[in-house]
Amino acid sequence: MNDFWKEEQDISQELSLVHDLINNTVDKAQGFIRPVLLSHVQTQGKMLRPALVLIVSNLNKEADRKEAIRIASVIEMIHLASLVHDDIIDSAQKRRGKVTIFAQVGAKQAVLAGDYLLSCALSLITGKDTKMEGIIVSNALGRLCMSELEQDAGQGNFFITEQEYFKRIAGKTAALFALSCYAGASVAKLPPEMKNRCHRIGHFLGMAFQIQDDILDYTGSEMHLGKKTGNDLRCGIPTLPLLLALKSEKEQASKEFPLKKLLTTNKKLGQTDVKKAVSLVSSLGGVDQAKKIADTYGNRALIDIQSLQDEQVCRQLTSLFTRLSVRST
């Protein structure tokens, strides 16, 4: 059972079926990569994206549950593949406290492992009478890849605009959240206006989630995160708390800019520099300001959620948002 969903037995049971389908699909892999991939997919996170598919699909109580589980599995495998590629870009040795595929087999074979997971996801769509348009999946996957490419190409450049940051996370994270909600609405055979509303809910939830995730990189603990605080800084990745702190520093009357100087002098920050930067971002109000923006996105999602007129779905989505807002991992 996924502990995150232990209070929602219906979701938890269907997520177990999603997990089984992913395992059975990956189990068909050949050679040395099979146990590596199985270990990766068996390390369950919160399974937020498949859960969104399952929750939203219940807007129609007659929705095909097997179809919902299959589509949820597709989206989760796309997400799992993106994590493999993320770890290569970040040279990450651990994720959720476990050794990454990159650390086990190296970059070249990890890329192929991530690609294999994507092929597994597509195999569950091809030739099926799916309720979800393939172009929607393709667009979301394209946005995810482009955002990762832009982030990788810009590593070490801490001085991007807020608009660039929002565009990145819209593709990197919010696109799959939006796809998940849209997919659930498609399985439920909802009219176009409702599909678009569900897509919007997913987008806002994904934006809030990623900003909160970026905040945790400054405020979380290594024990909870499974990685050191300040990892984004260490990898040369600018996120919203940093951008807002730099903005606050620029607006101050003082002509000293310690955070800007630290980032300008060192494109690759050492551990001491990372600690200094984390402290400065917090003291300059970057974290608090980022929280307010995350709340704004979350509140926009809640407005649409409350208009769905389904008590159970509204409760589950609202509860999910609340728990994500106060999470430590």
Tab-separated table of C-alpha atoms in Angstrom:
chain	number	residue	atom	x	y	z
A	1	MET	CA	0.000	0.000	0.000
A	2	ASN	CA	1.137	3.534	-0.781
A	3	ASP	CA	1.275	5.236	2.634
A	4	PHE	CA	0.489	8.643	1.170
A	5	TRP	CA	-2.956	7.348	0.155
A	6	LYS	CA	-3.687	5.142	3.173
A	7	GLU	CA	-6.697	7.286	4.135
A	8	GLU	CA	-8.184	6.858	0.638
A	9	GLN	CA	-8.725	3.132	0.254
A	10	ASP	CA	-10.348	3.313	-3.189
A	11	ILE	CA	-7.430	5.293	-4.633
A	12	SER	CA	-4.875	3.155	-2.824
A	13	GLN	CA	-6.336	-0.070	-4.231
A	14	GLU	CA	-6.358	1.236	-7.796
A	15	LEU	CA	-2.831	2.612	-7.435
A	16	SER	CA	-1.741	-0.905	-6.454
A	17	LEU	CA	-3.162	-2.103	-9.768
A	18	VAL	CA	-1.286	0.682	-11.551
A	19	HIS	CA	1.894	-0.395	-9.786
A	20	ASP	CA	1.316	-4.035	-10.779
A	21	LEU	CA	0.724	-3.126	-14.425
A	22	ILE	CA	3.938	-1.067	-14.539
A	23	ASN	CA	5.917	-3.890	-12.909
A	24	ASN	CA	4.509	-6.478	-15.330
A	25	THR	CA	5.305	-4.262	-18.310
A	26	VAL	CA	8.878	-3.540	-17.189
A	27	ASP	CA	9.398	-7.186	-16.232
A	28	LYS	CA	9.515	-7.966	-19.970
A	29	ALA	CA	12.844	-6.145	-20.287
A	30	GLN	CA	15.830	-8.260	-21.245
A	31	GLY	CA	19.329	-8.602	-19.829
A	32	PHE	CA	21.016	-6.686	-17.022
A	33	ILE	CA	18.697	-3.666	-17.287
A	34	ARG	CA	15.643	-5.639	-16.133
A	35	PRO	CA	16.497	-5.801	-12.387
A	36	VAL	CA	17.736	-2.195	-12.490
A	37	LEU	CA	14.468	-0.951	-13.971
A	38	LEU	CA	12.362	-3.098	-11.674
A	39	SER	CA	14.146	-1.609	-8.665
A	40	HIS	CA	13.454	1.880	-10.033
A	41	VAL	CA	9.729	1.388	-10.621
A	42	GLN	CA	9.219	-0.457	-7.350
A	43	THR	CA	10.421	2.545	-5.348
A	44	GLN	CA	7.001	4.110	-4.982
A	45	GLY	CA	6.722	7.834	-4.456
A	46	LYS	CA	3.395	9.543	-3.889
A	47	MET	CA	2.138	8.476	-7.342
A	48	LEU	CA	0.440	11.851	-7.686
A	49	ARG	CA	0.004	11.809	-11.446
A	50	PRO	CA	-1.751	8.428	-11.726
A	51	ALA	CA	-3.822	9.338	-8.680
A	52	LEU	CA	-5.047	12.468	-10.464
A	53	VAL	CA	-6.120	10.351	-13.445
A	54	LEU	CA	-8.038	8.012	-11.149
A	55	ILE	CA	-9.668	10.754	-9.070
A	56	VAL	CA	-10.813	12.894	-12.005
A	57	SER	CA	-12.102	9.869	-13.944
A	58	ASN	CA	-14.603	9.380	-11.098
A	59	LEU	CA	-16.445	12.491	-12.245
A	60	ASN	CA	-18.320	9.858	-14.224
A	61	LYS	CA	-19.235	6.971	-11.929
A	62	GLU	CA	-19.675	4.746	-14.993
A	63	ALA	CA	-16.122	5.355	-16.248
A	64	ASP	CA	-14.145	2.296	-17.369
A	65	ARG	CA	-11.844	1.574	-14.399
A	66	LYS	CA	-9.509	-0.679	-16.425
A	67	GLU	CA	-9.042	2.143	-18.907
A	68	ALA	CA	-8.368	4.609	-16.071
A	69	ILE	CA	-5.740	2.288	-14.587
A	70	ARG	CA	-4.069	1.759	-17.968
A	71	ILE	CA	-3.874	5.487	-18.743
A	72	ALA	CA	-2.681	6.203	-15.195
A	73	SER	CA	0.105	3.645	-15.748
A	74	VAL	CA	1.151	5.327	-18.994
A	75	ILE	CA	1.532	8.709	-17.320
A	76	GLU	CA	3.387	7.302	-14.330
A	77	MET	CA	5.878	5.536	-16.610
A	78	ILE	CA	6.478	8.778	-18.508
A	79	HIS	CA	7.151	10.426	-15.134
A	80	LEU	CA	9.484	7.615	-14.022
A	81	ALA	CA	11.407	7.895	-17.293
A	82	SER	CA	11.777	11.640	-16.762
A	83	LEU	CA	13.261	10.976	-13.306
A	84	VAL	CA	15.914	8.727	-14.823
A	85	HIS	CA	16.858	11.495	-17.256
A	86	ASP	CA	16.742	14.130	-14.474
A	87	ASP	CA	19.255	12.137	-12.452
A	88	ILE	CA	21.630	11.977	-15.414
A	89	ILE	CA	21.432	15.746	-15.941
A	90	ASP	CA	21.977	16.380	-12.208
A	91	SER	CA	24.608	13.625	-11.831
A	92	ALA	CA	22.455	12.487	-8.899
A	93	GLN	CA	23.734	9.559	-6.877
A	94	LYS	CA	20.539	9.043	-4.878
A	95	ARG	CA	16.801	9.599	-5.196
A	96	ARG	CA	14.416	9.043	-2.299
A	97	GLY	CA	17.407	7.672	-0.420
A	98	LYS	CA	18.121	4.951	-3.008
A	99	VAL	CA	20.964	4.720	-5.513
A	100	THR	CA	19.901	6.068	-8.920
A	101	ILE	CA	20.090	4.176	-12.209
A	102	PHE	CA	22.681	6.741	-13.327
A	103	ALA	CA	24.874	5.875	-10.327
A	104	GLN	CA	24.491	2.145	-10.997
A	105	VAL	CA	25.137	1.896	-14.726
A	106	GLY	CA	26.453	5.271	-15.915
A	107	ALA	CA	24.998	7.981	-18.136
A	108	LYS	CA	24.900	6.145	-21.475
A	109	GLN	CA	23.022	3.114	-20.242
A	110	ALA	CA	20.804	5.218	-17.957
A	111	VAL	CA	19.667	7.228	-20.991
A	112	LEU	CA	18.723	3.992	-22.726
A	113	ALA	CA	16.945	2.776	-19.590
A	114	GLY	CA	14.861	5.964	-19.475
A	115	ASP	CA	14.097	5.629	-23.179
A	116	TYR	CA	13.030	2.025	-22.628
A	117	LEU	CA	10.561	3.171	-19.955
A	118	LEU	CA	9.113	5.656	-22.435
A	119	SER	CA	8.713	2.874	-24.979
A	120	CYS	CA	6.931	0.812	-22.327
A	121	ALA	CA	4.527	3.687	-21.731
A	122	LEU	CA	3.817	4.053	-25.444
A	123	SER	CA	3.273	0.303	-25.753
A	124	LEU	CA	0.262	0.652	-23.460
A	125	ILE	CA	-1.275	3.223	-25.816
A	126	THR	CA	-0.455	1.867	-29.265
A	127	GLY	CA	-3.256	-0.153	-30.831
A	128	LYS	CA	-5.652	0.518	-27.971
A	129	ASP	CA	-9.105	2.047	-28.201
A	130	THR	CA	-8.065	4.819	-25.858
A	131	LYS	CA	-10.361	7.630	-24.731
A	132	MET	CA	-7.432	10.043	-24.747
A	133	GLU	CA	-6.052	11.681	-27.874
A	134	GLY	CA	-2.436	10.662	-28.589
A	135	ILE	CA	-1.586	14.233	-29.589
A	136	ILE	CA	-2.233	15.371	-26.001
A	137	VAL	CA	0.340	12.881	-24.691
A	138	SER	CA	2.781	13.863	-27.416
A	139	ASN	CA	2.454	17.585	-26.639
A	140	ALA	CA	2.988	17.074	-22.899
A	141	LEU	CA	6.015	14.850	-23.516
A	142	GLY	CA	7.438	17.407	-25.945
A	143	ARG	CA	7.042	20.230	-23.418
A	144	LEU	CA	8.700	18.127	-20.727
A	145	CYS	CA	11.699	17.371	-22.958
A	146	MET	CA	12.088	20.980	-24.129
A	147	SER	CA	11.997	22.268	-20.547
A	148	GLU	CA	14.654	19.783	-19.487
A	149	LEU	CA	16.809	20.742	-22.474
A	150	GLU	CA	16.491	24.452	-21.650
A	151	GLN	CA	17.319	23.825	-17.994
A	152	ASP	CA	20.333	21.701	-18.875
A	153	ALA	CA	21.614	24.227	-21.429
A	154	GLY	CA	21.295	27.002	-18.863
A	155	GLN	CA	23.017	25.256	-15.957
A	156	GLY	CA	25.185	27.704	-14.060
A	157	ASN	CA	23.174	30.736	-15.196
A	158	PHE	CA	21.447	31.885	-12.021
A	159	PHE	CA	20.110	35.107	-13.517
A	160	ILE	CA	17.129	34.035	-15.588
A	161	THR	CA	13.824	35.933	-15.458
A	162	GLU	CA	10.829	34.809	-13.430
A	163	GLN	CA	8.967	34.324	-16.723
A	164	GLU	CA	11.655	31.899	-17.903
A	165	TYR	CA	11.381	29.991	-14.646
A	166	PHE	CA	7.581	29.726	-14.882
A	167	LYS	CA	7.875	28.517	-18.472
A	168	ARG	CA	10.362	25.853	-17.411
A	169	ILE	CA	8.271	24.428	-14.601
A	170	ALA	CA	5.118	24.606	-16.723
A	171	GLY	CA	6.792	22.155	-19.098
A	172	LYS	CA	8.869	20.212	-16.600
A	173	THR	CA	6.130	19.512	-14.034
A	174	ALA	CA	2.774	21.173	-14.673
A	175	ALA	CA	2.378	19.641	-18.148
A	176	LEU	CA	2.180	16.109	-16.729
A	177	PHE	CA	-0.151	17.180	-13.903
A	178	ALA	CA	-2.398	18.837	-16.488
A	179	LEU	CA	-2.210	15.774	-18.731
A	180	SER	CA	-3.174	13.552	-15.794
A	181	CYS	CA	-6.321	15.544	-15.029
A	182	TYR	CA	-7.205	15.856	-18.711
A	183	ALA	CA	-6.710	12.105	-19.150
A	184	GLY	CA	-9.027	11.399	-16.229
A	185	ALA	CA	-11.652	13.670	-17.783
A	186	SER	CA	-11.211	11.878	-21.128
A	187	VAL	CA	-11.732	8.471	-19.528
A	188	ALA	CA	-14.860	9.903	-17.880
A	189	LYS	CA	-16.059	11.048	-21.339
A	190	LEU	CA	-16.650	14.582	-20.107
A	191	PRO	CA	-17.561	17.406	-22.511
A	192	PRO	CA	-14.744	19.628	-23.883
A	193	GLU	CA	-15.382	22.488	-21.451
A	194	MET	CA	-14.992	20.120	-18.483
A	195	LYS	CA	-11.877	18.536	-19.977
A	196	ASN	CA	-10.329	21.990	-20.296
A	197	ARG	CA	-11.276	22.860	-16.713
A	198	CYS	CA	-9.668	19.663	-15.445
A	199	HIS	CA	-6.567	20.401	-17.538
A	200	ARG	CA	-6.415	23.843	-15.890
A	201	ILE	CA	-6.732	22.315	-12.415
A	202	GLY	CA	-3.797	20.030	-13.145
A	203	HIS	CA	-1.725	22.912	-14.471
A	204	PHE	CA	-2.289	25.049	-11.374
A	205	LEU	CA	-1.661	22.107	-9.028
A	206	GLY	CA	1.542	21.254	-10.900
A	207	MET	CA	2.826	24.820	-10.736
A	208	ALA	CA	2.105	25.013	-6.999
A	209	PHE	CA	3.696	21.598	-6.450
A	210	GLN	CA	6.937	22.464	-8.271
A	211	ILE	CA	7.330	25.810	-6.510
A	212	GLN	CA	6.791	24.052	-3.174
A	213	ASP	CA	9.354	21.435	-4.222
A	214	ASP	CA	11.830	24.203	-5.022
A	215	ILE	CA	11.150	25.800	-1.639
A	216	LEU	CA	11.922	22.501	0.096
A	217	ASP	CA	15.368	22.578	-1.501
A	218	TYR	CA	16.023	25.556	0.798
A	219	THR	CA	14.029	24.562	3.874
A	220	GLY	CA	13.902	20.743	3.909
A	221	SER	CA	16.165	18.258	5.629
A	222	GLU	CA	18.395	15.668	3.993
A	223	MET	CA	16.679	12.927	5.998
A	224	HIS	CA	13.270	13.785	4.511
A	225	LEU	CA	14.363	14.807	1.020
A	226	GLY	CA	16.803	11.962	0.426
A	227	LYS	CA	19.323	14.531	-0.859
A	228	LYS	CA	21.227	17.503	0.548
A	229	THR	CA	19.563	20.891	0.963
A	230	GLY	CA	20.631	23.335	-1.759
A	231	ASN	CA	20.933	20.649	-4.416
A	232	ASP	CA	19.529	22.935	-7.126
A	233	LEU	CA	22.158	25.558	-6.323
A	234	ARG	CA	24.852	22.885	-6.390
A	235	CYS	CA	23.659	21.809	-9.837
A	236	GLY	CA	23.547	25.394	-11.113
A	237	ILE	CA	19.749	25.505	-11.361
A	238	PRO	CA	17.964	28.773	-10.486
A	239	THR	CA	14.539	28.406	-8.872
A	240	LEU	CA	11.900	30.854	-7.667
A	241	PRO	CA	13.160	31.437	-4.087
A	242	LEU	CA	16.572	32.408	-5.493
A	243	LEU	CA	15.130	34.690	-8.188
A	244	LEU	CA	12.910	36.480	-5.676
A	245	ALA	CA	15.811	36.870	-3.229
A	246	LEU	CA	17.963	38.408	-5.967
A	247	LYS	CA	15.115	40.778	-6.797
A	248	SER	CA	14.768	41.803	-3.135
A	249	GLU	CA	18.516	42.333	-2.840
A	250	LYS	CA	18.493	44.578	-5.908
A	251	GLU	CA	15.671	46.703	-4.438
A	252	GLN	CA	17.492	47.319	-1.144
A	253	ALA	CA	19.137	50.679	-0.524
A	254	SER	CA	22.500	49.081	0.224
A	255	LYS	CA	24.982	48.916	-2.627
A	256	GLU	CA	26.342	45.597	-1.401
A	257	PHE	CA	24.932	42.561	-3.155
A	258	PRO	CA	26.401	39.503	-1.379
A	259	LEU	CA	24.088	36.965	-3.027
A	260	LYS	CA	24.645	38.338	-6.534
A	261	LYS	CA	28.402	38.507	-5.969
A	262	LEU	CA	28.467	34.934	-4.673
A	263	LEU	CA	26.642	33.651	-7.765
A	264	THR	CA	28.601	35.806	-10.202
A	265	THR	CA	31.984	34.795	-8.819
A	266	ASN	CA	31.212	31.072	-8.738
A	267	LYS	CA	29.316	29.411	-11.562
A	268	LYS	CA	29.768	26.101	-9.764
A	269	LEU	CA	29.171	26.472	-6.056
A	270	GLY	CA	31.024	24.454	-3.426
A	271	GLN	CA	29.357	23.236	-0.242
A	272	THR	CA	30.347	26.336	1.758
A	273	ASP	CA	29.027	28.643	-0.955
A	274	VAL	CA	25.777	26.666	-1.152
A	275	LYS	CA	25.218	27.073	2.598
A	276	LYS	CA	25.847	30.817	2.333
A	277	ALA	CA	23.459	31.130	-0.600
A	278	VAL	CA	20.709	29.138	1.160
A	279	SER	CA	21.002	31.408	4.201
A	280	LEU	CA	20.948	34.576	2.081
A	281	VAL	CA	17.914	33.456	0.081
A	282	SER	CA	16.001	32.889	3.303
A	283	SER	CA	17.060	36.154	4.960
A	284	LEU	CA	16.183	38.139	1.823
A	285	GLY	CA	12.635	36.775	1.907
A	286	GLY	CA	12.920	34.582	-1.178
A	287	VAL	CA	11.355	31.567	0.502
A	288	ASP	CA	8.411	33.467	2.012
A	289	GLN	CA	7.657	35.249	-1.263
A	290	ALA	CA	7.794	31.970	-3.186
A	291	LYS	CA	5.316	30.435	-0.733
A	292	LYS	CA	2.841	33.214	-1.484
A	293	ILE	CA	3.104	32.564	-5.225
A	294	ALA	CA	2.662	28.817	-4.701
A	295	ASP	CA	-0.458	29.576	-2.643
A	296	THR	CA	-1.790	31.776	-5.439
A	297	TYR	CA	-1.534	28.926	-7.928
A	298	GLY	CA	-3.064	26.529	-5.412
A	299	ASN	CA	-5.994	28.844	-4.733
A	300	ARG	CA	-6.668	29.158	-8.447
A	301	ALA	CA	-6.824	25.366	-8.621
A	302	LEU	CA	-9.211	25.258	-5.656
A	303	ILE	CA	-11.638	27.650	-7.351
A	304	ASP	CA	-11.934	25.286	-10.316
A	305	ILE	CA	-12.041	22.211	-8.065
A	306	GLN	CA	-15.003	23.623	-6.122
A	307	SER	CA	-16.904	24.091	-9.386
A	308	LEU	CA	-16.767	20.387	-10.285
A	309	GLN	CA	-19.973	19.622	-8.378
A	310	ASP	CA	-18.903	16.170	-7.243
A	311	GLU	CA	-18.506	15.937	-3.476
A	312	GLN	CA	-16.075	13.005	-3.411
A	313	VAL	CA	-13.816	14.273	-6.207
A	314	CYS	CA	-13.779	17.801	-4.741
A	315	ARG	CA	-12.893	16.437	-1.309
A	316	GLN	CA	-10.101	14.227	-2.622
A	317	LEU	CA	-8.537	16.953	-4.767
A	318	THR	CA	-8.813	19.530	-1.984
A	319	SER	CA	-7.299	17.108	0.519
A	320	LEU	CA	-4.455	16.374	-1.907
A	321	PHE	CA	-3.722	20.064	-2.334
A	322	THR	CA	-3.709	20.609	1.434
A	323	ARG	CA	-1.309	17.749	2.091
A	324	LEU	CA	1.040	18.819	-0.686
A	325	SER	CA	1.094	22.369	0.707
A	326	VAL	CA	2.468	21.252	4.074
A	327	ARG	CA	4.672	18.366	2.971
A	328	SER	CA	8.315	17.926	3.985
A	329	THR	CA	9.312	15.580	1.122
